[in-house]
């Protein structure tokens, strides 16, 4: 999506060194360096951000709404596929 | 610390304040959205740095007794009064930072010079508790401006004449660079960056017959009009 303001990038922020990267929005930029600086200027000036990931939007492979039926239906109408009848001991995951 | 050095600390604060004021003029006029935000962010950084140094000066009044602080109307020396109630003759900034904002390339070159000069000053001449925060900000400004200067300085003359415009900006700025110490490390770094582009800049060390250019009067009248019109206002 190249136009007057550059390529589109999706921005992910990490709010704490042990947290996951979360999607924050998108920016336009002309090259990778400017993209990272733009991501910082637009999204990382308020909260306590510890890391930024940016990805060119055209590199993201995403599902489409038409695929949601074939891809996602089976998981919640077929409970026999899951091991949800067993209790998982507490410990690692919280 | 010698009187000379005190003046230079006040000079740095004035540089930050006026450069920040000029950078604020880009708000809403940036080349595109993200760059507009970048320039506004840099302006806020500069104003914040100016405020911190003024607060340091106000907290140490005895050390700055002979620094030449004159506030109109014999008002007390506070951060607000240092910014809004001094006139042209009592601002000690380098002339280059009061110049009009110019085009994008002109602004970035000026901003780059300030970032390099401030980093050099805070690392070598005046290391203080404020330094770390300001140095982090200056490092970012330096990175941002350097990248753009290399892009614009390597531009071609065909489509948008970016190189021609950058060269014109360099020529104009070099008239005012003579006020700095051109043997210092920061200027070497500046020249090295320019060497990686097609730009030429050859200032000469000189003394200037005037303290300020014609531009500071207009800028201060805009910057100071509100507090001076309503001197007892609070916010």
Coordinates of C-alpha atoms in Angstrom, one line a residue:
Chain A
X1 CA 0.0 0.0 0.0
X2 CA 2.5 2.6 -1.1
X3 CA 1.3 6.1 -1.5
X4 CA 2.2 9.7 -0.7
X5 CA 2.8 9.0 3.0
X6 CA 4.8 5.7 2.7
X7 CA 4.2 2.1 3.5
X8 CA 1.8 0.9 6.2
X9 CA 3.2 -0.8 9.3
X10 CA 1.4 -2.4 12.2
X11 CA 2.7 -1.5 15.6
X12 CA 2.9 -3.8 18.7
X13 CA 3.9 -2.5 22.1
X14 CA 5.3 -4.3 25.1
X15 CA 4.2 -2.7 28.4
X16 CA 6.6 -4.3 30.8
X17 CA 9.6 -6.6 30.2
X18 CA 7.7 -9.8 30.9
X19 CA 4.5 -8.9 29.1
X20 CA 3.3 -9.9 25.6
X21 CA 3.5 -7.5 22.7
X22 CA 0.0 -6.1 22.0
X23 CA -1.3 -4.5 18.9
X24 CA -1.5 -0.7 19.3
X25 CA -2.3 0.6 15.8
X26 CA -0.6 1.4 12.6
X27 CA 1.6 4.1 11.0
X28 CA 2.8 5.1 7.6
X29 CA 6.6 5.5 6.9
X30 CA 9.0 5.5 4.1
X31 CA 11.7 3.2 5.5
X32 CA 12.4 0.9 8.5
X33 CA 14.2 3.5 10.5
X34 CA 11.6 6.2 10.1
X35 CA 8.9 3.5 10.8
X36 CA 10.4 2.6 14.2
X37 CA 10.8 6.3 15.1
X38 CA 7.2 7.0 14.0
X39 CA 5.9 4.1 16.1
X40 CA 7.7 5.5 19.1
X41 CA 6.5 9.1 18.5
X42 CA 2.9 8.1 17.9
X43 CA 2.3 5.3 20.4
X44 CA 5.0 5.1 23.0
X45 CA 5.0 8.5 24.6
X46 CA 2.4 8.0 27.3
X47 CA 2.5 4.5 28.9
X48 CA 5.5 2.8 30.2
X49 CA 6.6 1.0 27.0
X50 CA 9.6 -1.3 27.2
X51 CA 9.6 -2.6 23.6
X52 CA 8.2 -2.0 20.1
X53 CA 7.7 -4.4 17.3
X54 CA 6.7 -3.2 13.8
X55 CA 5.7 -5.3 10.9
X56 CA 5.0 -4.2 7.4
X57 CA 1.3 -4.7 7.0
X58 CA 1.7 -6.5 3.7
X59 CA 3.8 -9.2 5.5
X60 CA 0.9 -10.1 7.8
X61 CA -1.0 -13.2 6.8
X62 CA -4.5 -13.0 8.3
X63 CA -7.7 -14.9 8.1
X64 CA -10.6 -13.4 6.2
X65 CA -14.2 -13.3 7.4
X66 CA -15.2 -16.0 4.8
X67 CA -12.6 -18.4 6.3
X68 CA -14.1 -18.1 9.8
X69 CA -16.7 -20.8 9.1
X70 CA -14.3 -23.6 7.9
X71 CA -11.5 -22.6 10.2
X72 CA -13.1 -21.8 13.5
X73 CA -16.5 -23.6 13.7
X74 CA -15.3 -27.1 14.7
X75 CA -13.5 -25.9 17.9
X76 CA -16.5 -25.0 20.0
X77 CA -19.1 -27.4 18.7
X78 CA -17.0 -30.5 19.2
X79 CA -16.0 -30.7 22.8
X80 CA -14.9 -34.3 22.6
X81 CA -11.7 -33.0 20.9
X82 CA -10.5 -31.2 24.1
X83 CA -9.1 -32.5 27.3
X84 CA -11.4 -30.2 29.3
X85 CA -12.7 -33.0 31.5
X86 CA -9.4 -33.4 33.2
X87 CA -8.3 -31.0 35.9
X88 CA -4.9 -29.4 35.2
X89 CA -2.7 -29.1 38.2
X90 CA -1.8 -25.5 39.1
X91 CA 1.8 -24.5 38.9
X92 CA 3.2 -23.2 35.7
X93 CA 0.5 -21.2 34.1
X94 CA -1.5 -18.5 35.9
Chain B
X1 CA 32.4 27.3 38.7
X2 CA 33.6 30.3 36.8
X3 CA 31.2 33.1 35.7
X4 CA 31.8 32.1 32.1
X5 CA 30.4 28.6 32.7
X6 CA 27.3 29.9 34.4
X7 CA 26.5 32.1 31.4
X8 CA 26.8 29.0 29.2
X9 CA 24.3 27.1 31.3
X10 CA 21.8 29.9 31.0
X11 CA 22.7 30.1 27.3
X12 CA 21.9 26.4 26.9
X13 CA 18.5 26.9 28.6
X14 CA 17.7 29.8 26.4
X15 CA 18.8 27.8 23.3
X16 CA 16.4 25.0 24.4
X17 CA 13.5 27.5 25.0
X18 CA 13.8 29.4 21.7
X19 CA 14.5 26.3 19.6
X20 CA 11.5 24.6 21.2
X21 CA 9.4 27.7 20.5
X22 CA 10.4 27.6 16.8
X23 CA 9.8 23.8 16.6
X24 CA 6.3 24.4 18.0
X25 CA 5.6 26.4 14.9
X26 CA 5.6 23.1 13.0
X27 CA 2.6 21.8 14.9
X28 CA -0.1 21.1 12.3
X29 CA 2.3 21.9 9.4
X30 CA 4.4 18.8 9.3
X31 CA 5.0 17.1 5.9
X32 CA 2.8 14.2 7.0
X33 CA 1.1 13.0 10.2
X34 CA 3.9 10.9 11.8
X35 CA 6.5 13.5 11.1
X36 CA 4.2 16.2 12.6
X37 CA 4.0 14.2 15.8
X38 CA 7.8 13.7 15.8
X39 CA 8.5 17.4 15.5
X40 CA 5.9 18.2 18.2
X41 CA 7.5 15.6 20.5
X42 CA 10.9 17.1 20.0
X43 CA 9.5 20.5 20.7
X44 CA 8.0 19.3 24.0
X45 CA 11.3 17.6 24.9
X46 CA 13.2 20.9 24.3
X47 CA 10.7 23.0 26.3
X48 CA 10.9 20.4 29.2
X49 CA 14.7 20.6 29.1
X50 CA 14.6 24.4 29.2
X51 CA 12.2 24.3 32.1
X52 CA 14.4 21.9 34.1
X53 CA 17.5 24.0 33.6
X54 CA 15.7 27.2 34.6
X55 CA 14.4 25.4 37.7
X56 CA 18.0 24.5 38.5
X57 CA 19.0 28.1 38.1
X58 CA 16.2 29.3 40.3
X59 CA 17.2 26.7 43.0
X60 CA 20.8 28.0 43.0
X61 CA 20.4 31.8 42.9
X62 CA 23.7 32.5 44.5
X63 CA 25.7 30.6 41.9
X64 CA 24.0 32.5 39.1
X65 CA 24.2 36.0 40.6
X66 CA 26.6 37.3 38.0
X67 CA 25.1 35.4 35.0
X68 CA 23.3 38.5 33.8
X69 CA 19.8 37.6 34.7
X70 CA 17.6 40.7 34.3
X71 CA 13.8 40.3 34.6
X72 CA 11.5 43.1 33.7
X73 CA 9.7 45.0 36.4
X74 CA 12.0 43.6 39.1
X75 CA 10.0 40.5 39.3
X76 CA 11.5 37.6 41.3
X77 CA 13.6 35.0 39.5
X78 CA 11.3 32.1 38.8
X79 CA 11.1 29.8 35.8
X80 CA 8.0 31.5 34.4
X81 CA 9.6 34.9 34.7
X82 CA 12.8 33.8 33.1
X83 CA 10.9 32.6 30.1
X84 CA 8.2 35.3 29.8
X85 CA 9.5 38.5 31.4
X86 CA 13.0 38.9 29.9
X87 CA 13.4 41.0 26.8
X88 CA 15.8 40.4 23.8
X89 CA 18.8 41.9 25.4
X90 CA 18.7 39.5 28.3
X91 CA 18.4 36.3 26.3
X92 CA 21.7 34.7 25.8
X93 CA 20.9 32.1 23.2
X94 CA 23.1 31.4 20.2
X95 CA 21.7 33.4 17.2
X96 CA 21.2 30.3 15.1
X97 CA 18.3 29.0 17.2
X98 CA 16.2 32.1 17.0
X99 CA 16.1 32.0 13.1
X100 CA 12.7 31.4 11.5
X101 CA 11.7 27.8 11.1
X102 CA 12.4 27.7 7.4
X103 CA 11.6 24.6 5.5
X104 CA 11.8 21.0 6.8
X105 CA 15.5 20.6 6.0
X106 CA 16.4 23.8 7.6
X107 CA 14.6 22.9 10.8
X108 CA 16.3 19.5 10.9
X109 CA 19.8 20.8 10.4
X110 CA 19.2 23.3 13.2
X111 CA 17.8 20.7 15.4
X112 CA 20.7 18.4 14.7
X113 CA 23.2 21.1 15.6
X114 CA 21.4 21.7 18.9
X115 CA 21.3 18.0 19.7
X116 CA 25.0 17.6 19.0
X117 CA 26.0 20.8 20.9
X118 CA 23.9 20.0 23.9
X119 CA 25.2 16.5 24.1
X120 CA 28.7 17.7 24.0
X121 CA 28.1 20.4 26.6
X122 CA 26.3 18.1 29.0
X123 CA 29.0 15.4 28.7
X124 CA 32.1 17.5 28.8
X125 CA 31.5 20.9 30.3
X126 CA 28.6 20.7 32.7
X127 CA 27.7 17.2 34.1
X128 CA 24.8 17.6 36.4
X129 CA 21.8 15.6 37.8
X130 CA 19.7 16.7 34.9
X131 CA 22.1 15.4 32.3
X132 CA 20.9 11.8 31.9
X133 CA 17.3 12.6 31.0
X134 CA 18.3 15.4 28.6
X135 CA 21.0 13.3 27.0
X136 CA 18.5 10.6 26.3
X137 CA 16.2 13.0 24.6
X138 CA 19.1 14.6 22.6
X139 CA 20.2 11.1 21.5
X140 CA 16.8 10.5 20.0
X141 CA 16.7 13.9 18.3
X142 CA 20.2 13.3 16.9
X143 CA 19.2 9.9 15.5
X144 CA 16.0 11.3 14.0
X145 CA 17.6 14.3 12.4
X146 CA 20.7 12.5 11.2
X147 CA 18.6 10.0 9.3
X148 CA 16.6 12.7 7.6
X149 CA 19.6 14.8 6.8
X150 CA 21.2 11.8 5.0
X151 CA 18.0 11.1 3.1
X152 CA 17.6 14.7 2.0
X153 CA 21.3 15.4 1.5
X154 CA 21.6 12.5 -0.9
X155 CA 18.6 13.5 -2.8
X156 CA 18.6 14.3 -6.5
X157 CA 18.0 17.6 -8.1
X158 CA 15.5 16.4 -10.5
X159 CA 12.1 16.0 -8.9
X160 CA 11.8 18.0 -5.7
X161 CA 15.2 19.7 -5.7
X162 CA 15.8 18.4 -2.2
X163 CA 19.6 18.7 -2.5
X164 CA 19.4 22.2 -3.8
X165 CA 17.2 23.3 -0.9
X166 CA 19.3 21.5 1.7
X167 CA 22.4 23.2 0.3
X168 CA 20.7 26.5 0.6
X169 CA 19.8 25.7 4.2
X170 CA 23.4 24.7 4.9
X171 CA 24.7 27.9 3.4
X172 CA 22.4 30.0 5.5
X173 CA 23.2 28.2 8.7
X174 CA 26.9 28.3 8.1
X175 CA 26.7 32.1 8.4
X176 CA 25.7 31.6 12.1
X177 CA 27.8 28.6 13.0
X178 CA 30.8 30.9 13.5
X179 CA 29.4 31.6 17.0
X180 CA 30.3 28.1 18.2
X181 CA 33.7 26.5 18.8
X182 CA 34.3 24.8 15.5
X183 CA 37.2 22.7 16.9
X184 CA 34.9 20.8 19.3
X185 CA 33.9 17.2 19.0
X186 CA 30.3 17.9 18.2
X187 CA 31.2 20.0 15.1
X188 CA 33.5 17.2 13.8
X189 CA 30.6 14.8 14.1
X190 CA 28.3 17.3 12.2
X191 CA 30.9 17.6 9.4
X192 CA 31.2 13.8 9.3
X193 CA 27.5 13.4 8.8
X194 CA 27.5 16.0 6.1
X195 CA 30.4 14.2 4.4
X196 CA 28.1 11.2 3.9
X197 CA 25.8 13.4 1.8
X198 CA 26.4 15.7 -1.1
X199 CA 26.2 18.8 1.2
X200 CA 29.0 21.3 1.8
X201 CA 29.2 23.5 4.8
X202 CA 32.2 25.7 5.6
X203 CA 31.6 28.2 8.4
X204 CA 34.3 30.3 9.8
X205 CA 34.9 31.2 13.4
X206 CA 33.9 34.9 13.7
X207 CA 32.6 37.4 16.2
X208 CA 29.2 38.9 15.5
X209 CA 28.7 42.6 15.9
X210 CA 25.2 42.1 17.2
X211 CA 23.8 40.1 20.1
X212 CA 20.7 38.9 18.3
X213 CA 19.2 38.9 14.8
X214 CA 16.1 40.8 13.8
X215 CA 14.0 37.6 14.3
X216 CA 14.0 37.3 18.1
X217 CA 11.9 40.4 18.7
X218 CA 9.0 39.0 16.6
X219 CA 9.4 35.6 18.2
X220 CA 9.4 36.9 21.8
X221 CA 6.4 39.2 21.1
X222 CA 4.4 36.1 20.1
X223 CA 5.8 34.0 22.9
X224 CA 5.4 36.5 25.7
X225 CA 2.2 38.4 24.7
X226 CA -0.2 36.5 27.0
X227 CA 1.7 36.6 30.3
X228 CA 2.7 40.2 29.7
X229 CA -0.9 41.3 28.8
X230 CA -2.3 39.6 31.9
X231 CA 0.6 39.7 34.4
X232 CA -1.3 38.5 37.4
X233 CA -2.9 35.6 35.7
X234 CA -2.4 32.1 37.2
X235 CA -2.8 28.7 35.7

